[in-house]
Coordinates of C-alpha atoms in Angstrom, one line a residue:
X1 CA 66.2 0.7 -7.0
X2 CA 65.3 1.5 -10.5
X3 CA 65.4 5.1 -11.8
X4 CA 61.9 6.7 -12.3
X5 CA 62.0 7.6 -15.6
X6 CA 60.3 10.9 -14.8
X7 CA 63.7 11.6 -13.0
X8 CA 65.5 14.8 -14.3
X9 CA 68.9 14.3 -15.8
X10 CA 70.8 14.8 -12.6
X11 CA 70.8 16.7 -9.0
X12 CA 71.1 20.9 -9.8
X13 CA 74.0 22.8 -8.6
X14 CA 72.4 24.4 -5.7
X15 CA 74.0 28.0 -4.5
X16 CA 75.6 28.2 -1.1
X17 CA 73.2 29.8 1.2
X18 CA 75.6 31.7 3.9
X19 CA 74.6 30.7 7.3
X20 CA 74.2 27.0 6.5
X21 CA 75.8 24.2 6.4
X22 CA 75.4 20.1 6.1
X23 CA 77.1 16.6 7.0
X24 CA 75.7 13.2 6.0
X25 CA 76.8 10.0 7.1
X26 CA 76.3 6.5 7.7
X27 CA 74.6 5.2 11.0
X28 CA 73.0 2.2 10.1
X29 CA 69.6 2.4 10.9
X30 CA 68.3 0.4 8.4
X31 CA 70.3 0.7 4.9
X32 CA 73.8 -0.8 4.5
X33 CA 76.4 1.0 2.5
X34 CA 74.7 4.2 2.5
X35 CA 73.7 7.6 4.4
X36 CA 71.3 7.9 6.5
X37 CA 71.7 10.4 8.7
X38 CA 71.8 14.2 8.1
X39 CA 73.0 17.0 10.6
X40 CA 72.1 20.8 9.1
X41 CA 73.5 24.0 11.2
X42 CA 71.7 27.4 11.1
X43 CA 73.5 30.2 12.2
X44 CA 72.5 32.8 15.2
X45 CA 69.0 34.7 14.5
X46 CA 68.0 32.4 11.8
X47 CA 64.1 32.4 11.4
X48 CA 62.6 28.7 11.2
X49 CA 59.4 28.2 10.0
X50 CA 57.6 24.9 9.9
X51 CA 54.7 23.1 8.6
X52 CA 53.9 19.4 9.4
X53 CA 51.1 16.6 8.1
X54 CA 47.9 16.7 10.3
X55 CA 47.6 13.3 10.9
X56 CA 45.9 11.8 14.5
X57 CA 48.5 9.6 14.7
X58 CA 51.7 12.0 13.9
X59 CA 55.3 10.7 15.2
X60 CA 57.1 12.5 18.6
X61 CA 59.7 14.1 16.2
X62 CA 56.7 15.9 14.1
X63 CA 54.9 17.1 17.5
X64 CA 58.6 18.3 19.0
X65 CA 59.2 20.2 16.5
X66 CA 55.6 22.0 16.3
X67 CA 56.4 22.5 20.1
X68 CA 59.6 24.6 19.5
X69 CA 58.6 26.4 16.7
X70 CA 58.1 30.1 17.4
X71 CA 60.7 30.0 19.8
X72 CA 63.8 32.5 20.5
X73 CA 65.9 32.6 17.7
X74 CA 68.6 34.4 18.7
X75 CA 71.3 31.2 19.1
X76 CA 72.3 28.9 16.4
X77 CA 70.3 26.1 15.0
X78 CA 70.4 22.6 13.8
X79 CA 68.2 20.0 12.1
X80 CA 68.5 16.5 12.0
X81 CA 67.4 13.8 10.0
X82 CA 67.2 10.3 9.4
X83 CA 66.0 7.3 7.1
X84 CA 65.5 4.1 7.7
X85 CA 62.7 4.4 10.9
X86 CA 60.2 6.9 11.1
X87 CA 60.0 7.1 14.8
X88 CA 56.0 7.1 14.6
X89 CA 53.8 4.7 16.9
X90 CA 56.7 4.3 19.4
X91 CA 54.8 5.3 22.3
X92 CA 57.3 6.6 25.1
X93 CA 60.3 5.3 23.5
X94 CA 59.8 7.4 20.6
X95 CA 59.8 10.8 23.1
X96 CA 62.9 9.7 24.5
X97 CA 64.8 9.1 21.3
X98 CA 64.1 12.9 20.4
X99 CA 65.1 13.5 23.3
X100 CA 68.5 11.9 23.5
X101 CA 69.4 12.9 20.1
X102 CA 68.3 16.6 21.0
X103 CA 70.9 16.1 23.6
X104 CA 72.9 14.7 21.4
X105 CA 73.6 17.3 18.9
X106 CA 73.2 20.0 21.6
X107 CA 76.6 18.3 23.3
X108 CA 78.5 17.8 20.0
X109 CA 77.7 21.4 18.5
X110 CA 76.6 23.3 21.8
X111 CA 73.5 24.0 20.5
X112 CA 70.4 24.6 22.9
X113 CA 68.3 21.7 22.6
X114 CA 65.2 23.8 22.4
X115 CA 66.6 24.8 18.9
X116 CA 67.3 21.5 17.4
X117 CA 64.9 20.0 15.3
X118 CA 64.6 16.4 14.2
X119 CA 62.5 14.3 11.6
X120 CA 62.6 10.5 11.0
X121 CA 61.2 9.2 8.0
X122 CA 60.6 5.1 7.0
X123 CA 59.0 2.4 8.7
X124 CA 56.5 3.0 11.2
X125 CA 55.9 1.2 14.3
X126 CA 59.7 0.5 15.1
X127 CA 61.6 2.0 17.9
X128 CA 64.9 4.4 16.4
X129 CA 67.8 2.5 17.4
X130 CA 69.1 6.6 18.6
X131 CA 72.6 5.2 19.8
X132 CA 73.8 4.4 16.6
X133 CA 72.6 8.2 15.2
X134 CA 74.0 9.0 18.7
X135 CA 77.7 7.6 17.7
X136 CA 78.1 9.4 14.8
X137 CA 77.1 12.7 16.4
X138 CA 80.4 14.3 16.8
X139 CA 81.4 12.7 13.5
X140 CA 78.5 15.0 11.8
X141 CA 79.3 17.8 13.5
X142 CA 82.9 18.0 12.6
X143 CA 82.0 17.3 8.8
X144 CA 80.0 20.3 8.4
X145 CA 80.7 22.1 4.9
X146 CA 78.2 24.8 3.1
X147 CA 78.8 22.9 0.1
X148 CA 77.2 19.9 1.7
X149 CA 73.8 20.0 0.6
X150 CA 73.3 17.3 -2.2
X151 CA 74.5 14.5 0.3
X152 CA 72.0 15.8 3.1
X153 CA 69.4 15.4 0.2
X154 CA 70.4 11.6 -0.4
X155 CA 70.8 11.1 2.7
X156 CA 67.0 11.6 3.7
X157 CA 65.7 9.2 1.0
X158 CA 63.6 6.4 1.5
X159 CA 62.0 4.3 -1.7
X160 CA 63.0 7.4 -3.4
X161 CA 64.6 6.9 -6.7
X162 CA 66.7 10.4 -7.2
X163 CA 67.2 12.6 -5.0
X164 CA 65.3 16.0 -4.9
X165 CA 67.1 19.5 -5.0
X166 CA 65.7 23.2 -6.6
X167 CA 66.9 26.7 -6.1
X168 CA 66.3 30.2 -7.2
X169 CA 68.1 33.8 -7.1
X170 CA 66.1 36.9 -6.9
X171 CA 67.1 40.3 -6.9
X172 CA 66.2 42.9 -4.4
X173 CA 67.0 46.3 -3.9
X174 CA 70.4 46.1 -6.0
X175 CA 71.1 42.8 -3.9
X176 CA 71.2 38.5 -4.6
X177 CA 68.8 36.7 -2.2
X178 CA 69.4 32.7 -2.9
X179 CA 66.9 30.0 -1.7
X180 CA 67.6 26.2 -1.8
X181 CA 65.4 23.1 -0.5
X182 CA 65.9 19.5 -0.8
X183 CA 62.9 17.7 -0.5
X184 CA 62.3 13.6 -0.1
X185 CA 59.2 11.9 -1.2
X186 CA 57.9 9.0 -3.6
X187 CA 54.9 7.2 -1.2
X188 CA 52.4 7.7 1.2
X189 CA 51.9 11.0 -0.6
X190 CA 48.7 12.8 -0.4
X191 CA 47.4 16.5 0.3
X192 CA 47.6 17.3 3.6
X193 CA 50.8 18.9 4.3
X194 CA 53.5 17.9 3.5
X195 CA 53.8 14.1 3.3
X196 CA 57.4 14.4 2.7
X197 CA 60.1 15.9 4.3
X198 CA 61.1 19.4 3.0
X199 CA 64.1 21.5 4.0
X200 CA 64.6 25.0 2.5
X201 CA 66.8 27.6 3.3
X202 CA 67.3 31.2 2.3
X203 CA 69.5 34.1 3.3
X204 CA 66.9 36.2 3.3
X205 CA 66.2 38.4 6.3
X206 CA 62.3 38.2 7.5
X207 CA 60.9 37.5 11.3
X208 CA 59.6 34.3 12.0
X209 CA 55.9 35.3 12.4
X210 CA 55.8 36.3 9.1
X211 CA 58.1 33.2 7.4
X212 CA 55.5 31.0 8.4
X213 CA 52.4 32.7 7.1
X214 CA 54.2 33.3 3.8
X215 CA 54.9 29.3 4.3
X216 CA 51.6 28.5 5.3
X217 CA 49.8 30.0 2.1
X218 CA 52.9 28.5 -0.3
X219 CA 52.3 25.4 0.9
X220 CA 48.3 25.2 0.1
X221 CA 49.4 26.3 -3.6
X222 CA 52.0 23.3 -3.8
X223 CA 52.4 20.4 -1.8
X224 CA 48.6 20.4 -0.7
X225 CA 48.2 20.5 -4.3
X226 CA 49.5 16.9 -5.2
X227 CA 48.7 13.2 -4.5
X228 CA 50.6 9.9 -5.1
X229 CA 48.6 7.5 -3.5
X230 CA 46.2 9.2 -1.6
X231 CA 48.4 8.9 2.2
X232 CA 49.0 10.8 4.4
X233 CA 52.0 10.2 6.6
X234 CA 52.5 10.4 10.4
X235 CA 56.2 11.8 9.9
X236 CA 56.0 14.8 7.1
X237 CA 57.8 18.1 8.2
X238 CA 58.7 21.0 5.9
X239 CA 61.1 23.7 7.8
X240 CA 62.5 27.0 6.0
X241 CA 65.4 28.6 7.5
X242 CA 66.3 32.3 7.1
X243 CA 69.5 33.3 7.7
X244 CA 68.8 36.9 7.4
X245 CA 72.5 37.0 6.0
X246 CA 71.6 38.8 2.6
X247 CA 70.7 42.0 4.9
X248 CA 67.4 42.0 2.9
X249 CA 64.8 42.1 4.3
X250 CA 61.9 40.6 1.9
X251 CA 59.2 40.9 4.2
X252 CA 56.9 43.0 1.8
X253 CA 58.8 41.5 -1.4
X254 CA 56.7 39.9 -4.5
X255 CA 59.8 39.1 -6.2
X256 CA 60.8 37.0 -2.8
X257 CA 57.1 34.9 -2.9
X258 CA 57.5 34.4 -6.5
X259 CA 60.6 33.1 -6.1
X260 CA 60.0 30.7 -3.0
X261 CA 57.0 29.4 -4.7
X262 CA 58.9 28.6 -7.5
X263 CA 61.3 26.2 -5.1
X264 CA 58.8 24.9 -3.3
X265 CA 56.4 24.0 -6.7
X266 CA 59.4 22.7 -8.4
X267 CA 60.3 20.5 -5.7
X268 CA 56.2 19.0 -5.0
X269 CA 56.6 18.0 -8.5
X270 CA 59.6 15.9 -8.2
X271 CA 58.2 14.3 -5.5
X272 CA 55.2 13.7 -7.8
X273 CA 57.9 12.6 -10.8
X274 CA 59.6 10.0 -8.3
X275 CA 55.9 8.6 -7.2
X276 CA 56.0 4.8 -6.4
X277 CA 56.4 3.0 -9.7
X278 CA 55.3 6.1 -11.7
X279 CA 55.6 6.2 -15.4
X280 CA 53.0 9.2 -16.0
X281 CA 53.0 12.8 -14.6
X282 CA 49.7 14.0 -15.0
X283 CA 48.8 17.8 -14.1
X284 CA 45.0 18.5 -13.3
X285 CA 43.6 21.6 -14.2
X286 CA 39.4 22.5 -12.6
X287 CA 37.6 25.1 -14.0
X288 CA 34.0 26.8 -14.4
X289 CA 33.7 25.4 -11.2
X290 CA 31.1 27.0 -8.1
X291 CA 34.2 27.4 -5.8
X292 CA 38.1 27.1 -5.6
X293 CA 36.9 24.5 -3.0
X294 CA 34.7 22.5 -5.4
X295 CA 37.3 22.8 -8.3
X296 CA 40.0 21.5 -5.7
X297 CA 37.8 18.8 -4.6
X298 CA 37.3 17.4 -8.4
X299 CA 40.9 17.9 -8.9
X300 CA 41.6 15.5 -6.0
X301 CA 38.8 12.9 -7.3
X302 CA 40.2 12.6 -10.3
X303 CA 43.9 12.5 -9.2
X304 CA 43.2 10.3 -6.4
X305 CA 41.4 7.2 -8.5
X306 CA 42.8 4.1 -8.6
X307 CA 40.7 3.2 -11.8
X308 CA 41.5 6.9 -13.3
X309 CA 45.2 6.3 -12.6
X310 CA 45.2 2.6 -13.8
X311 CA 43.4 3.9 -17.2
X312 CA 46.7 6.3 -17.5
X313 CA 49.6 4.1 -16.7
X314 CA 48.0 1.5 -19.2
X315 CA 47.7 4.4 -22.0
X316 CA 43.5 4.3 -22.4
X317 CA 41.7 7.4 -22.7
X318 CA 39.1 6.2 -20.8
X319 CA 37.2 9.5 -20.0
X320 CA 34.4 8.0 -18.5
X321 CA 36.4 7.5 -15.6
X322 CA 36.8 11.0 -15.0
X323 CA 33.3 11.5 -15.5
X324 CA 32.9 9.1 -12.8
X325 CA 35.4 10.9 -10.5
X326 CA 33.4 14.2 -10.9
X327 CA 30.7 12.9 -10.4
X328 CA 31.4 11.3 -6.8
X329 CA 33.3 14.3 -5.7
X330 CA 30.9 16.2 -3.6
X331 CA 31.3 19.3 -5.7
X332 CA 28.4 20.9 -7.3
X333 CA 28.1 19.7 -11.2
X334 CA 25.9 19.1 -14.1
X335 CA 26.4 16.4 -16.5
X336 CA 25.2 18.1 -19.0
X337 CA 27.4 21.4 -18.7
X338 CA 30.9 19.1 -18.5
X339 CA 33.9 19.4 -20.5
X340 CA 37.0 17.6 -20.5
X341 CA 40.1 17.7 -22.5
X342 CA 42.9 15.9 -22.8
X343 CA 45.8 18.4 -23.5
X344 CA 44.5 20.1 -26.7
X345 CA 41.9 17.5 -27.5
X346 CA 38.5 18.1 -26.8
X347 CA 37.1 15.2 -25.6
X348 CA 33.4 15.5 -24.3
X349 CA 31.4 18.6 -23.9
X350 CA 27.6 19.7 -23.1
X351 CA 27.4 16.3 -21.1
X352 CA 28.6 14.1 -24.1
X353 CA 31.2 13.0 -26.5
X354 CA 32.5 15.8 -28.8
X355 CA 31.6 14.7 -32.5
X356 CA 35.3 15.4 -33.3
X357 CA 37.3 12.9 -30.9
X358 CA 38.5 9.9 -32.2
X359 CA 39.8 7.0 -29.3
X360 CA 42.8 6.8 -31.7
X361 CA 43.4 10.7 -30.9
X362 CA 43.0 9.6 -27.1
X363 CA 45.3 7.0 -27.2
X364 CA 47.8 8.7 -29.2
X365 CA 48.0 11.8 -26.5
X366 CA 47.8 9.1 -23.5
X367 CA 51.5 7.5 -24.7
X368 CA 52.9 11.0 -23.5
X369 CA 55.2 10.7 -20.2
X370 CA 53.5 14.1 -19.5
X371 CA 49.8 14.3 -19.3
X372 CA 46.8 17.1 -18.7
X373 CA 43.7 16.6 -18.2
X374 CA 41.5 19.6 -18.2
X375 CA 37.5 19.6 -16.9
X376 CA 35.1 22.8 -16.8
X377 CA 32.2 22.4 -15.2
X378 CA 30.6 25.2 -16.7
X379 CA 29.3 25.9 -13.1
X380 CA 31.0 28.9 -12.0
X381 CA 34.3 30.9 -12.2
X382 CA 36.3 28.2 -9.4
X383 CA 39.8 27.3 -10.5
X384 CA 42.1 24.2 -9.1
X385 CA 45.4 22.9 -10.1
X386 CA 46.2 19.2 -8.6
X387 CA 49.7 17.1 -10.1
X388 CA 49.5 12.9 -9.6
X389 CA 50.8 10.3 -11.2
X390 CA 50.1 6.8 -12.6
X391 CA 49.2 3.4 -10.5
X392 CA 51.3 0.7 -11.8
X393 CA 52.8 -2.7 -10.6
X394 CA 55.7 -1.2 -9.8
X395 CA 53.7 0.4 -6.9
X396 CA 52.2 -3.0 -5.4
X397 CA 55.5 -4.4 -6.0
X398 CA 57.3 -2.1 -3.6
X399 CA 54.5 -1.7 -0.7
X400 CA 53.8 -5.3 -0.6
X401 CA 57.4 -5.9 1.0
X402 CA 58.3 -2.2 2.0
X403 CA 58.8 -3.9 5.9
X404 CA 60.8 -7.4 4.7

């Protein structure tokens, strides 16, 4: 698959995170000549924290692991994860493959099966052929290495194009605490947690209750806050692990939220950057508006348009499409109190084209790989932040024969 050419210049060196550590290999679920299969181990008392897509229809690994979550955490952990087969609309078949791969890593690491986690991402609708994950079990388990984390994060990639990696160090109380998270993610990508799967691990020490209310309000600032293609998958699953084996505890730490926020933004946006057929990255920005729901809600509009996102990739500042997308929001707004920019160019305000913009100032600014589009609504002091990307061919191109 071609590189998106949003793709950064290579995967980051990612610290070790004591407590952790990965194997990849190849099971042949669907892919030839490539992982596919990833088996993580947490050490004792590591906190897990989770947050998976809402969907009606989500897959049995998704609604396992919201059943364990919360859990005692006092043994050792493990997640694992495969491409290929998402394991979603399996019926009773699907149950049983979590289960018998549950089983499976429990026998090969002696890890209760109440604390291992699994996640299947790729086409829906097939039964997991678990045996062959199943054979390479003990394989996995005696290739675990902390240094293993950029082949987990390959591993777990689907239509993705690069695979997805970001880390941060902050200092508390005289001591390092790391983070790291791999993240996959390129389709079937919209706002509504997490449509993707996202593994991030820390040393830090904090108690599970309060891991996933930290997680719960990161996640509405940064993967709720971006959109592909409008999606949202049966399969997506973010988990952070906390070792605890810093010895700091970051329970009450700004420095620690800053930090994981930064991980876990950096990472949405890659997902964003590896979008289907992307050649745009477009950031979103609401103001003035009545709410921070309304200016979310015009953020999403816009972002979510096929004709706004069709106007980008073919390079035409055609604003009247995001007129058009504010205007069928549901969000309160008055034509004639709208502004939009593009980047530093003031495009239309006071519900009309701004005597100084010139199309040729439009187009010039929409040949950028990086875009932002800026609208006030000149409503109210709501603020909203949303990242998408172009539509292209290269999109239609890959769903049309994503099964075949």
């Amino acid at each position: 698959m071609t590189l998106s050419p949003l793709a950064p210049a290579q995967f980051p060196d990612l610290p070790v995170i004591e407590g952790v550590r990965f194997a990849a290999g190849a099971a042949g679920v669907k892919y030839k000549n490539r992982d596919d299969v990833t088996l993580i181990e947490l050490s004792a008392g590591t906190a897990i924290a989770g947050v998976f897509t809402r969907s009606a229809t989500r897959s049995a690994p998704v609604l396992d692991c919201q059943a364990k979550l919360g859990g005692d955490s006092s043994g050792r952990a493990a997640i694992l994860v495969n491409s290929g087969n998402a394991n979603a609309f399996t019926g009773a078949a699907g149950e049983k493959s979590v289960q018998a791969l549950c089983a499976s890593v429990s026998e090969a690491t002696q890890i209760d099966e109440a604390r291992v986690f699994t996640a299947s991402t790729g086409v829906i609708g097939e039964r997991l052929p678990d045996d062959r994950i199943s054979s390479k079990m003990q394989d996995l388990a005696s290739a675990l290495d902390e240094n293993g984390i950029a082949a987990s994060a390959r591993a777990i990639m689907t239509t993705d194009t690069f695979a997805k990696g970001a880390s941060a160090e902050v200092v508390i109380d005289g001591k390092t605490v790391r983070i790291a998270g791999i993240a996959k993610g390129s389709g079937m990508i919209a706002p509504d947690m997490a449509t993707m799967l996202v593994y991030i691990f820390t040393d830090a020490k904090i108690s599970q209750p309060a891991l996933q209310a930290l997680l719960g309000a990161l996640t509405d600032q940064t993967f709720n806050c971006i959109t592909v293609d409008s999606d949202t998958s049966t399969s997506d699953s973010l988990l952070c692990a906390a070792t605890g084996a810093s010895g700091v505890d970051v329970s009450e730490s700004a420095g620690f939220t800053q930090a994981l926020h930064g991980v876990m933004l950096n990472l949405a946006h890659q997902v964003v950057r590896d979008g289907e057929g992307a050649t745009k990255f477009v950031e979103i920005r609401v103001s003035g508006a009545a709410s921070d729901t309304d200016a979310r809600m015009v953020g999403l509009a816009i972002a979510n348009s096929p004709l706004v996102k069709t106007a980008i990739a073919g390079e035409d500042p055609n604003w009247g499409r995001i007129v058009m997308a504010v205007g069928k929001s549901g969000a309160t707004a008055d034509r004639d109190r709208l502004t939009i920019r593009f980047g530093d160019i003031l495009v239309a305000e006071n519900g009309w084209v701004s005597e100084r913009y010139t199309e040729e100032d439009g187009a010039a600014y929409m040949k950028k790989q990086d875009l932002t589009i800026s609208v006030d609504l000149g409503i109210g002091g709501g603020l909203g932040t949303v990242w998408t990307c172009d539509l292209t061919h290269g999109y239609i191109s890959i769903n049309a024969d994503y099964r075949s």
